[in-house]
XYZ file of C-alpha atoms in Angstrom:
702
model
C 49.858 -27.435 -50.183
C 49.332 -30.624 -49.421
C 49.217 -30.476 -46.022
C 46.456 -28.092 -45.567
C 44.061 -30.689 -45.324
C 46.002 -32.818 -42.135
C 46.543 -29.607 -40.482
C 42.753 -29.954 -40.802
C 42.785 -32.262 -38.974
C 44.585 -32.283 -36.331
C 42.665 -29.050 -35.679
C 40.559 -30.928 -34.799
C 41.651 -33.847 -32.666
C 42.977 -31.074 -30.820
C 38.865 -28.566 -30.685
C 37.728 -32.311 -29.633
C 39.594 -32.676 -26.995
C 39.892 -28.865 -26.212
C 35.584 -30.398 -25.885
C 37.066 -33.777 -23.524
C 38.883 -31.411 -21.041
C 35.875 -29.243 -20.858
C 33.832 -32.267 -20.063
C 36.468 -33.781 -17.675
C 35.997 -29.783 -15.439
C 32.282 -30.554 -15.574
C 31.543 -33.144 -14.642
C 33.741 -33.238 -11.577
C 31.751 -30.247 -9.981
C 29.234 -30.742 -7.177
C 25.643 -31.157 -8.262
C 24.781 -29.712 -5.235
C 21.723 -31.059 -2.523
C 19.659 -34.643 -3.397
C 16.464 -32.785 -4.298
C 19.384 -30.822 -8.282
C 20.256 -33.955 -8.497
C 16.660 -35.452 -8.706
C 16.113 -32.384 -10.689
C 18.764 -32.784 -12.853
C 17.981 -36.289 -13.297
C 14.677 -36.570 -14.919
C 15.773 -33.385 -17.083
C 18.824 -35.489 -18.484
C 15.857 -38.922 -18.789
C 14.017 -36.795 -20.887
C 17.045 -35.016 -23.122
C 18.434 -38.498 -23.987
C 15.197 -40.242 -24.438
C 13.483 -38.095 -26.524
C 16.949 -37.357 -28.908
C 16.422 -41.444 -29.285
C 13.060 -41.238 -30.309
C 14.172 -38.300 -33.044
C 17.077 -40.284 -34.261
C 15.172 -43.080 -35.484
C 13.145 -41.878 -36.759
C 15.564 -39.222 -38.976
C 17.434 -42.812 -39.691
C 14.713 -43.273 -41.466
C 14.887 -40.090 -44.196
C 18.726 -41.024 -43.457
C 18.551 -44.923 -44.898
C 15.504 -43.556 -47.665
C 18.742 -40.899 -48.529
C 20.817 -43.213 -48.858
C 18.936 -45.550 -50.925
C 17.813 -42.006 -53.440
C 21.876 -41.200 -53.686
C 22.933 -44.215 -55.292
C 19.778 -45.068 -57.537
C 19.793 -41.519 -58.712
C 21.927 -40.494 -61.536
C 24.163 -38.158 -60.550
C 27.587 -37.325 -59.874
C 30.205 -39.452 -58.124
C 27.865 -42.387 -57.478
C 27.881 -44.784 -54.945
C 30.888 -42.443 -53.148
C 28.490 -39.905 -52.772
C 26.232 -41.964 -50.649
C 28.319 -42.863 -48.011
C 30.263 -39.190 -47.884
C 25.927 -38.242 -47.523
C 25.386 -41.159 -45.236
C 29.473 -39.458 -42.673
C 27.777 -36.087 -43.087
C 24.409 -37.503 -40.747
C 26.272 -39.249 -38.288
C 28.718 -36.955 -37.416
C 26.131 -34.420 -36.947
C 23.970 -36.554 -35.078
C 27.367 -37.449 -32.693
C 28.001 -33.545 -31.991
C 24.385 -33.329 -30.620
C 24.274 -36.256 -28.604
C 28.066 -35.236 -26.595
C 26.539 -31.621 -26.472
C 23.248 -32.864 -25.062
C 24.769 -35.345 -22.408
C 27.176 -31.766 -21.066
C 24.694 -29.781 -21.269
C 21.834 -31.774 -18.933
C 25.148 -32.821 -16.163
C 26.450 -29.252 -16.120
C 22.823 -27.295 -15.792
C 23.313 -29.084 -12.601
C 25.579 -28.033 -11.242
C 25.745 -24.485 -12.755
C 22.379 -24.033 -10.367
C 25.024 -25.367 -7.430
C 27.691 -23.254 -8.818
C 25.334 -20.744 -9.097
C 24.978 -20.462 -4.908
C 28.875 -18.813 -4.607
C 27.858 -16.356 -7.083
C 27.614 -14.943 -10.766
C 31.646 -15.218 -11.073
C 31.770 -19.650 -9.754
C 28.350 -20.182 -12.420
C 29.627 -18.674 -15.493
C 32.075 -20.010 -16.463
C 30.443 -24.130 -16.053
C 27.185 -23.331 -17.844
C 30.629 -21.229 -20.153
C 32.897 -25.304 -20.118
C 29.673 -26.592 -20.587
C 28.902 -25.442 -23.820
C 31.966 -25.529 -25.371
C 31.281 -29.156 -25.105
C 28.714 -28.871 -28.157
C 30.696 -25.930 -29.106
C 34.376 -27.850 -30.555
C 31.547 -30.745 -30.743
C 30.395 -28.871 -33.386
C 32.942 -27.669 -34.938
C 35.829 -30.494 -34.657
C 33.520 -33.081 -35.781
C 32.666 -30.773 -39.069
C 35.820 -29.764 -39.977
C 36.980 -33.534 -39.284
C 34.366 -34.971 -41.687
C 35.287 -32.073 -44.182
C 39.108 -33.228 -43.723
C 38.966 -36.805 -44.453
C 36.166 -36.700 -47.256
C 38.435 -33.973 -48.578
C 41.197 -36.443 -48.430
C 39.403 -40.170 -49.592
C 37.659 -38.900 -52.102
C 39.785 -36.365 -54.442
C 43.795 -36.888 -52.810
C 43.404 -40.642 -52.066
C 41.010 -42.600 -54.434
C 41.028 -39.477 -56.651
C 36.815 -40.555 -57.303
C 35.179 -39.344 -60.738
C 33.215 -35.789 -59.562
C 34.778 -35.919 -56.215
C 33.552 -32.626 -54.929
C 29.809 -33.624 -55.332
C 30.975 -36.212 -53.102
C 32.167 -33.994 -50.810
C 28.823 -31.658 -51.515
C 26.792 -35.009 -49.949
C 28.415 -34.283 -46.376
C 27.323 -31.391 -46.391
C 23.469 -33.258 -47.809
C 24.032 -34.717 -44.740
C 24.795 -32.627 -42.479
C 21.296 -30.171 -43.284
C 19.430 -33.704 -43.376
C 19.974 -33.787 -39.719
C 19.534 -30.388 -39.080
C 16.605 -29.694 -40.393
C 14.498 -31.630 -38.839
C 17.316 -31.270 -35.335
C 15.335 -27.989 -35.509
C 12.468 -28.705 -36.599
C 11.704 -30.989 -34.038
C 13.638 -29.606 -31.292
C 11.981 -25.831 -31.585
C 8.293 -28.048 -31.682
C 8.796 -29.985 -28.004
C 10.368 -27.306 -26.229
C 7.976 -24.896 -27.250
C 4.853 -27.151 -26.817
C 5.839 -26.949 -23.442
C 7.257 -24.005 -23.168
C 4.065 -22.491 -24.071
C 1.487 -24.784 -22.664
C 3.332 -24.049 -19.238
C 3.281 -19.997 -18.980
C 0.086 -20.101 -20.204
C -1.684 -22.162 -17.986
C 1.503 -21.702 -14.559
C 2.260 -17.314 -15.130
C -1.278 -16.235 -16.586
C -3.885 -18.658 -15.330
C -3.039 -19.866 -12.317
C -0.818 -16.927 -11.600
C 2.864 -19.057 -10.519
C 6.370 -18.810 -10.405
C 8.292 -19.621 -13.389
C 9.786 -22.485 -12.779
C 7.885 -23.334 -10.614
C 7.488 -27.027 -9.087
C 3.799 -27.656 -8.906
C 3.838 -26.690 -12.828
C 3.201 -30.615 -14.404
C 4.897 -28.582 -17.289
C 7.853 -27.350 -15.574
C 10.312 -30.121 -16.505
C 9.627 -31.107 -20.054
C 10.175 -27.338 -20.195
C 14.050 -28.031 -19.790
C 14.176 -30.908 -21.313
C 12.795 -28.400 -24.531
C 15.435 -26.244 -23.351
C 18.115 -28.467 -24.641
C 16.162 -30.705 -27.721
C 15.258 -27.591 -29.200
C 18.832 -25.046 -28.036
C 21.065 -27.470 -27.695
C 21.069 -29.894 -30.126
C 18.909 -27.939 -32.183
C 20.983 -24.423 -32.322
C 24.392 -27.031 -32.181
C 23.021 -29.156 -36.507
C 21.969 -25.230 -37.176
C 25.695 -25.368 -37.276
C 26.849 -28.452 -37.724
C 25.753 -27.990 -41.093
C 26.583 -24.144 -41.209
C 29.995 -24.962 -40.869
C 30.342 -27.322 -42.718
C 28.096 -25.938 -45.511
C 30.004 -22.412 -45.207
C 33.634 -25.116 -46.606
C 32.235 -27.019 -49.303
C 30.478 -24.350 -50.451
C 33.665 -22.429 -51.888
C 35.242 -25.558 -52.486
C 32.496 -26.944 -55.180
C 32.794 -23.786 -56.799
C 36.356 -23.571 -57.085
C 36.263 -26.836 -58.163
C 34.286 -25.511 -61.285
C 35.440 -22.482 -61.248
C 39.264 -24.528 -62.486
C 38.029 -25.446 -65.522
C 37.336 -22.073 -66.484
C 40.982 -20.967 -65.675
C 42.701 -23.763 -66.810
C 40.881 -22.679 -70.378
C 38.968 -26.770 -70.407
C 42.084 -29.027 -69.937
C 41.552 -32.049 -67.597
C 41.521 -31.520 -63.887
C 42.847 -35.743 -63.870
C 45.621 -36.724 -61.498
C 47.566 -33.128 -59.917
C 46.169 -29.740 -60.428
C 48.964 -27.758 -59.824
C 48.394 -24.033 -58.447
C 45.453 -23.683 -58.582
C 45.137 -26.728 -55.909
C 45.092 -23.520 -53.859
C 41.746 -22.358 -54.412
C 40.243 -25.230 -52.973
C 42.696 -26.167 -50.267
C 41.571 -22.673 -49.402
C 38.131 -22.931 -47.609
C 40.222 -25.618 -45.335
C 42.577 -23.533 -44.488
C 40.591 -20.696 -43.109
C 38.698 -24.162 -41.248
C 41.905 -25.488 -39.641
C 43.431 -21.524 -38.904
C 40.451 -20.200 -36.901
C 39.343 -23.531 -34.732
C 42.808 -22.794 -33.770
C 41.912 -19.583 -32.471
C 38.650 -20.637 -30.512
C 40.989 -22.864 -29.001
C 42.884 -19.821 -27.990
C 39.739 -17.095 -26.590
C 37.457 -19.887 -25.291
C 40.602 -20.178 -22.483
C 39.624 -16.466 -22.667
C 37.188 -17.329 -21.219
C 37.548 -16.622 -16.550
C 34.972 -15.893 -14.004
C 36.350 -12.843 -11.719
C 34.072 -10.838 -9.243
C 33.092 -6.688 -9.963
C 33.407 -7.104 -14.656
C 30.886 -6.937 -16.528
C 28.977 -10.587 -17.194
C 28.533 -9.875 -21.050
C 32.601 -8.229 -21.402
C 33.618 -11.777 -19.814
C 31.294 -13.834 -22.218
C 32.680 -12.119 -25.187
C 36.204 -11.770 -24.711
C 36.348 -15.941 -25.422
C 34.726 -14.716 -29.169
C 36.634 -11.911 -29.547
C 40.024 -12.923 -29.344
C 38.793 -16.118 -31.466
C 37.680 -13.253 -33.592
C 41.284 -11.276 -33.505
C 43.674 -13.952 -34.084
C 41.748 -15.763 -37.026
C 42.150 -12.194 -38.213
C 45.675 -12.624 -38.306
C 45.792 -16.617 -38.909
C 44.316 -15.643 -42.097
C 46.615 -12.716 -43.324
C 49.585 -14.899 -43.051
C 48.007 -18.047 -43.978
C 46.744 -16.346 -46.855
C 50.536 -15.267 -48.133
C 52.125 -19.235 -46.760
C 49.422 -20.766 -48.812
C 49.791 -18.698 -52.844
C 53.374 -17.534 -51.545
C 54.755 -16.604 -55.121
C 52.367 -14.937 -56.674
C 50.909 -18.401 -58.233
C 49.339 -19.051 -61.670
C 46.312 -20.607 -62.719
C 45.371 -21.190 -66.313
C 45.722 -18.387 -67.951
C 45.491 -15.732 -64.747
C 47.894 -14.659 -62.365
C 46.846 -14.729 -58.764
C 48.305 -10.955 -58.294
C 47.363 -9.947 -55.553
C 46.289 -12.911 -52.605
C 45.826 -10.848 -49.915
C 42.699 -9.878 -51.630
C 41.475 -13.210 -50.176
C 42.368 -13.169 -46.860
C 39.880 -9.004 -46.923
C 37.185 -11.241 -48.432
C 37.351 -14.100 -45.115
C 37.824 -10.131 -42.797
C 34.575 -8.313 -44.765
C 32.772 -12.408 -44.020
C 33.750 -12.455 -39.918
C 33.348 -8.776 -38.990
C 30.443 -9.219 -40.963
C 28.362 -11.214 -39.584
C 29.532 -9.945 -35.803
C 27.974 -6.668 -36.785
C 24.492 -9.012 -38.112
C 25.423 -10.072 -35.056
C 25.300 -6.836 -33.074
C 22.188 -5.462 -35.233
C 20.293 -8.926 -33.607
C 22.154 -7.983 -29.368
C 20.490 -4.217 -29.826
C 17.107 -5.469 -31.993
C 16.544 -8.201 -28.452
C 18.384 -7.239 -25.870
C 16.604 -5.356 -22.948
C 19.726 -2.428 -22.144
C 18.477 -0.954 -25.902
C 15.372 1.079 -27.036
C 13.918 -1.280 -29.004
C 13.178 -3.315 -26.020
C 12.170 -0.414 -23.692
C 9.596 0.454 -26.272
C 7.049 -3.261 -26.462
C 7.845 -2.819 -22.434
C 6.340 0.264 -22.586
C 3.357 -0.797 -25.267
C 2.933 -3.149 -22.365
C 1.162 -0.914 -19.674
C -1.450 -0.686 -23.172
C -2.183 -4.550 -22.809
C -0.381 -7.585 -24.434
C -2.409 -6.580 -28.535
C -0.080 -3.136 -28.054
C 2.850 -5.270 -27.470
C 2.242 -7.927 -29.896
C 1.594 -4.428 -32.324
C 6.079 -3.240 -31.465
C 7.744 -6.696 -31.043
C 6.329 -7.277 -34.862
C 7.358 -3.796 -36.061
C 11.023 -4.692 -34.783
C 11.542 -7.713 -35.923
C 9.916 -6.316 -39.645
C 12.552 -3.236 -39.361
C 15.561 -5.520 -37.673
C 16.223 -7.039 -41.415
C 16.993 -3.200 -42.360
C 20.748 -3.453 -41.118
C 21.049 -7.106 -41.726
C 19.237 -6.591 -45.249
C 22.523 -3.954 -44.698
C 25.170 -5.808 -43.945
C 24.362 -8.679 -45.997
C 24.945 -6.174 -48.923
C 27.647 -4.947 -48.016
C 29.427 -7.927 -47.599
C 28.257 -9.037 -50.890
C 29.612 -6.461 -53.076
C 32.828 -6.178 -51.364
C 34.264 -10.022 -50.824
C 33.463 -9.732 -54.760
C 34.763 -7.287 -55.596
C 38.177 -8.303 -53.184
C 37.547 -12.555 -54.773
C 38.438 -9.948 -57.618
C 41.412 -7.790 -56.882
C 42.791 -10.852 -56.319
C 42.699 -11.430 -59.649
C 42.763 -8.596 -61.728
C 41.619 -9.155 -65.087
C 39.496 -12.579 -64.143
C 37.591 -10.770 -61.192
C 34.120 -11.180 -62.896
C 34.995 -15.688 -62.356
C 36.901 -15.133 -59.301
C 35.131 -12.881 -57.705
C 31.726 -15.694 -56.793
C 34.774 -17.451 -55.669
C 35.836 -14.357 -53.006
C 31.413 -13.576 -51.415
C 31.462 -17.227 -51.018
C 34.814 -16.909 -48.357
C 32.638 -14.712 -47.078
C 30.890 -17.643 -44.819
C 34.256 -19.004 -43.920
C 34.601 -15.396 -42.714
C 31.161 -15.172 -40.389
C 31.807 -19.233 -38.669
C 35.563 -18.995 -38.485
C 35.528 -18.837 -34.645
C 31.649 -21.674 -34.681
C 33.535 -23.078 -31.914
C 33.374 -20.599 -29.745
C 29.593 -19.155 -31.134
C 28.550 -22.050 -30.181
C 29.522 -22.106 -26.767
C 28.129 -18.527 -26.303
C 24.854 -19.754 -27.663
C 24.800 -23.333 -25.707
C 25.721 -21.232 -22.957
C 21.866 -19.856 -23.457
C 20.323 -22.582 -21.712
C 22.416 -24.049 -19.617
C 22.151 -21.276 -17.732
C 18.472 -21.046 -18.232
C 18.395 -25.623 -16.471
C 20.552 -23.785 -14.458
C 17.964 -21.124 -13.077
C 14.433 -23.327 -12.929
C 16.742 -26.151 -10.502
C 17.155 -23.882 -8.147
C 12.901 -22.282 -8.236
C 12.458 -26.401 -8.277
C 15.290 -27.637 -5.369
C 13.145 -24.092 -3.477
C 17.293 -22.736 -3.237
C 17.477 -19.163 -1.866
C 15.944 -15.818 -3.757
C 19.957 -15.034 -4.120
C 20.914 -17.538 -5.917
C 18.024 -16.908 -8.786
C 19.118 -13.200 -8.891
C 22.380 -15.032 -9.590
C 20.634 -17.562 -12.522
C 18.857 -14.750 -13.918
C 21.657 -12.316 -14.393
C 23.013 -15.420 -16.522
C 19.972 -16.487 -18.751
C 19.021 -12.807 -19.539
C 23.064 -13.095 -21.177
C 21.995 -15.792 -22.722
C 19.055 -14.448 -24.409
C 21.116 -12.096 -26.045
C 24.223 -14.706 -26.662
C 21.624 -16.725 -28.249
C 20.069 -14.169 -30.482
C 23.813 -13.102 -32.014
C 23.739 -16.594 -32.322
C 21.198 -16.804 -35.480
C 22.661 -13.874 -36.041
C 26.018 -14.867 -38.191
C 24.061 -18.252 -38.922
C 21.610 -16.881 -40.566
C 23.879 -14.120 -42.588
C 25.898 -17.116 -42.748
C 22.682 -19.144 -43.956
C 22.055 -16.252 -47.943
C 26.026 -15.985 -48.167
C 26.357 -19.380 -48.496
C 22.795 -20.194 -50.179
C 24.382 -17.924 -53.281
C 27.555 -19.826 -53.310
C 25.601 -23.300 -53.350
C 22.898 -21.288 -55.970
C 26.167 -20.199 -58.410
C 27.254 -23.947 -57.266
C 23.654 -24.608 -59.481
C 24.042 -23.017 -62.462
C 27.652 -23.458 -63.164
C 27.045 -28.161 -62.995
C 23.832 -26.937 -64.397
C 26.018 -25.060 -67.687
C 23.755 -24.593 -70.998
C 20.692 -26.318 -70.035
C 20.255 -22.975 -67.016
C 19.020 -19.818 -68.030
C 17.548 -18.272 -65.492
C 16.081 -14.747 -67.401
C 13.139 -13.300 -64.874
C 10.716 -12.712 -68.399
C 11.701 -16.919 -69.002
C 7.691 -18.431 -67.708
C 9.773 -20.876 -65.860
C 11.895 -18.311 -63.843
C 9.211 -16.143 -62.667
C 6.475 -19.614 -62.339
C 9.498 -20.173 -59.918
C 10.526 -17.509 -58.325
C 6.265 -16.662 -57.162
C 6.870 -20.986 -55.806
C 10.065 -20.142 -53.675
C 9.011 -16.666 -52.233
C 6.380 -18.805 -51.238
C 7.513 -21.064 -49.629
C 9.161 -20.664 -46.829
C 6.439 -18.223 -46.224
C 4.501 -22.094 -45.887
C 6.827 -23.850 -44.069
C 6.353 -20.902 -40.798
C 3.131 -21.816 -40.882
C 3.530 -25.077 -40.283
C 5.775 -25.309 -38.231
C 4.499 -22.547 -36.003
C 0.608 -24.812 -36.455
C 2.804 -27.281 -35.137
C 3.654 -25.603 -31.659
C -0.161 -24.336 -31.271
C -1.805 -27.539 -32.125
C 1.358 -29.641 -30.026
C 1.239 -26.385 -26.582
C -2.177 -26.864 -26.727
C -2.037 -30.969 -26.048
C -0.355 -29.996 -22.945
C -2.268 -26.810 -22.226
C -4.897 -30.112 -21.525
C -3.008 -31.813 -19.261
C -1.689 -29.000 -17.163
C -5.636 -27.887 -15.986
C -6.531 -31.616 -15.684
C -3.224 -32.721 -13.483
C -4.384 -28.962 -11.862
C -8.264 -30.000 -11.172
C -7.625 -33.449 -10.884
C -4.206 -34.218 -8.267
C -5.863 -32.626 -4.432
C -2.853 -29.957 -3.383
C -0.970 -29.914 -6.874
C -1.577 -26.288 -6.996
C -1.953 -25.027 -2.938
C 2.006 -26.609 -3.220
C 0.841 -29.476 -0.312
C 3.328 -30.775 1.329
C 4.515 -33.946 -0.931
C 2.028 -33.639 -3.297
C 4.236 -34.078 -7.131
C 2.778 -33.203 -10.991
C 3.465 -35.993 -13.334
C 5.926 -35.284 -15.393
C 6.835 -37.694 -17.469
C 3.045 -37.454 -18.993
C 4.408 -33.467 -19.840
C 7.457 -34.808 -21.177
C 5.716 -37.107 -23.563
C 3.764 -35.206 -25.235
C 6.120 -32.674 -26.152
C 7.688 -35.754 -27.213
C 5.613 -37.837 -29.313
C 3.616 -33.746 -30.329
C 7.019 -32.864 -31.633
C 7.432 -36.524 -34.118
C 4.549 -36.556 -35.530
C 4.479 -32.522 -36.589
C 8.114 -32.592 -37.996
C 8.149 -35.173 -40.789
C 5.958 -32.539 -42.899
C 7.902 -29.279 -43.215
C 11.035 -31.464 -43.193
C 9.874 -33.199 -45.440
C 9.067 -30.904 -47.567
C 12.180 -28.874 -48.052
C 13.756 -32.232 -49.542
C 10.899 -33.136 -51.756
C 9.940 -29.258 -53.589
C 13.494 -29.069 -54.793
C 13.713 -32.134 -56.420
C 10.008 -32.478 -58.136
C 10.007 -28.732 -59.769
C 14.122 -30.036 -60.838
C 12.154 -33.356 -62.547
C 9.367 -31.044 -64.226
C 12.029 -27.727 -65.138
C 15.171 -26.858 -64.083
C 14.583 -22.829 -65.226
C 12.003 -23.225 -62.675
C 13.406 -24.612 -60.070
C 16.328 -22.249 -60.445
C 13.652 -19.587 -60.063
C 12.474 -21.385 -56.643
C 16.128 -21.471 -55.576
C 17.069 -16.899 -55.949
C 12.761 -16.600 -54.593
C 13.249 -19.304 -51.089
C 16.495 -17.508 -50.591
C 15.987 -13.877 -50.210
C 12.013 -14.808 -48.489
C 13.669 -17.251 -46.329
C 16.522 -15.069 -45.133
C 14.540 -12.192 -44.751
C 11.771 -14.251 -42.570
C 14.695 -15.399 -40.407
C 15.310 -12.363 -39.151
C 12.804 -10.853 -38.334
C 11.283 -13.656 -36.474
C 13.242 -14.299 -34.813
C 15.059 -10.792 -33.422
C 10.924 -10.206 -32.949
C 10.655 -13.110 -30.725
C 14.174 -12.081 -28.688
C 12.951 -8.719 -28.111
C 9.493 -9.922 -26.421
C 10.782 -12.476 -24.222
C 13.535 -10.321 -22.926
C 10.780 -7.397 -22.633
C 9.004 -9.911 -20.280
C 12.307 -10.018 -18.283
C 12.946 -6.452 -18.250
C 9.585 -5.844 -16.538
C 10.513 -8.568 -14.498
C 13.465 -7.409 -13.146
C 11.431 -3.984 -11.720
C 10.209 -1.901 -15.229
C 6.557 -0.925 -15.667
C 6.091 -2.674 -11.371
C 7.761 -5.412 -11.751
C 5.690 -9.418 -11.553
C 1.942 -9.338 -10.797
C 0.816 -6.519 -11.968
C -1.514 -6.005 -16.477
C 1.947 -4.608 -17.871
C 3.239 -8.083 -16.559
C 0.676 -9.977 -18.046
C 1.217 -8.838 -21.090
C 4.260 -8.639 -21.888
C 4.268 -12.243 -20.589
C 1.377 -12.727 -23.690
C 3.760 -11.600 -25.941
C 6.720 -12.961 -24.854
C 4.650 -16.638 -25.252
C 3.889 -15.860 -28.865
C 7.452 -14.759 -29.380
C 8.716 -19.009 -28.375
C 8.327 -20.315 -31.663
C 9.108 -17.632 -33.413
C 12.936 -17.293 -32.121
C 13.300 -21.395 -32.024
C 10.980 -22.717 -34.510
C 10.036 -20.725 -36.962
C 12.492 -18.536 -37.911
C 16.141 -20.985 -37.174
C 14.619 -23.417 -39.290
C 14.514 -20.607 -42.276
C 18.126 -20.993 -42.669
C 18.533 -24.559 -43.057
C 15.859 -24.914 -45.247
C 17.237 -22.313 -47.750
C 20.413 -24.445 -47.480
C 19.032 -27.652 -47.171
C 17.333 -26.882 -50.708
C 20.046 -25.674 -52.724
C 22.288 -27.624 -51.762
C 19.095 -31.191 -52.927
C 19.533 -29.359 -55.567
C 23.356 -28.898 -56.328
C 23.728 -32.821 -55.837
C 20.938 -34.118 -57.976
C 20.830 -31.860 -60.700
C 22.233 -33.979 -62.971
C 19.241 -35.990 -63.004
C 17.419 -33.420 -63.813
C 19.049 -32.621 -67.102
């Protein structure tokens, strides 16, 4: 049992070594022509410049939170401040590494596409895998070090609240990275599409469009750094939540005995989430090595092979690891862990539930299924019907997602209870928290498959701007279309785990508050909080959508100005180039300016409400978790469906490019951009940030 944190350390180091190996493979690949190198350098320069400026802005917020954690009377001071800082720093480092390699992989993938998809796909995957295993490896490394440092080596008071502060640090970076990156990428994308494709009638990623480079930069800052920070936070939170919950449940099992010194048999409950994280990491490493390009095989099948191998190994490892860790039917207080295998079942339920939510996202966003084909069909009658159908399908997609999450919660609660028999009412909640780890146990592969998407998208843009043969763009388009689907699947994993993790954190919040929190719907304070919490995700979505609109407006004005004032630009005369740097700067400034208000609200609102009335805060969190989950599913799937409906038409359906149907689909895709890449994905971070802020600061509210 005492070896578990060290096993997690070893697994995290192996993940980082795999990321290093994949990075070397990517960097050794040929970048192609001189023009491709020039375009790639411009994208890389813009992306890294944005990331540095964003981190400088966010560092001010991190410093303020560090000081706040020092001076506010919470449990675990001053260690909590340093754990918070570690979470923020490791999340930032993961984003930096992933961005660096993703912007190197795009030109190399475009060049590999000249030899076919079988060469390009594994290279793009390896570029994404650097992000995936950097995220998962650094997150598990941070959790292991925090557990050993505060719980085992130093034995600080309220050590598990200190571990929770690590999750808060990861959440802080994730929130701003998701919002800032999402605003940046959609400002460039929307602005470039409306003026370039709709007004000027030029192809997507055309080198004449001044916003093309900014759009390519945005794919990286939003879909690589943003999603990486998102899943870093999700993965860390999924392990932190059951560890903290177990630390609060153990006194119940020990019937009031002190936790000082050895935890005895109860320590297994604290070690188990970390063990699953380590075993899932090893399974992910093996799975990633199975992704290889093969001629004549389905691109989707090849890309998902690694994920399925990792999932299958995780099931086997979870069963064996559970039986080994809890061998001998240990007792916790007066209760016997009579059937530990049921704890493994909660992991399996979470793993399968995450896959199922991802599959429903794929169903609603892939051009191979009825929802996207139905949206494409509506394009023949104009953009209004495209918009209506996209909204309808997105809202309809909440039905299977909620059904799956509810089923997952119910089954994991049941299995958690069966593990302890008569202690089911208490330990069942622990089982629910374990399901979130099951969903994200294979995070390394999930992020790798997701980050593959923007690399493929960038490769397509580079192929267009470098004027490579049409068949090369055909290869990159096939990779990009698959990337849109894999992104929707990753978003499904992220938002599903967010709901379950937030539930575990919410229970930890109520246990920490003790008898001073009584969440009764008949209590006026709870009812007020419930309404405020249900409202907050709508306000958050409105703020981020408006931010994209304002930033896109500035981009539209600039692109129109350049087309009007630069002679020969629209006509594509030789030697005439747009001022891409100006567009990159517009997106950067807008994103940094616009991310502050929505990001700040996620931290400020629970603090303000908590200091006024802690019961109202409980209602607030309950309302926010439910509506935030639904809005996240709806917006992500609507946006993904609109995007792939456009690509389905561009592939030749309903007349193909240049038709009225295509123009209508472009409008739908433009509306869907901030849905799927800004507001929707940020929701799952919002609900977890507000919940973990409440958990960390609850002692100050009482």
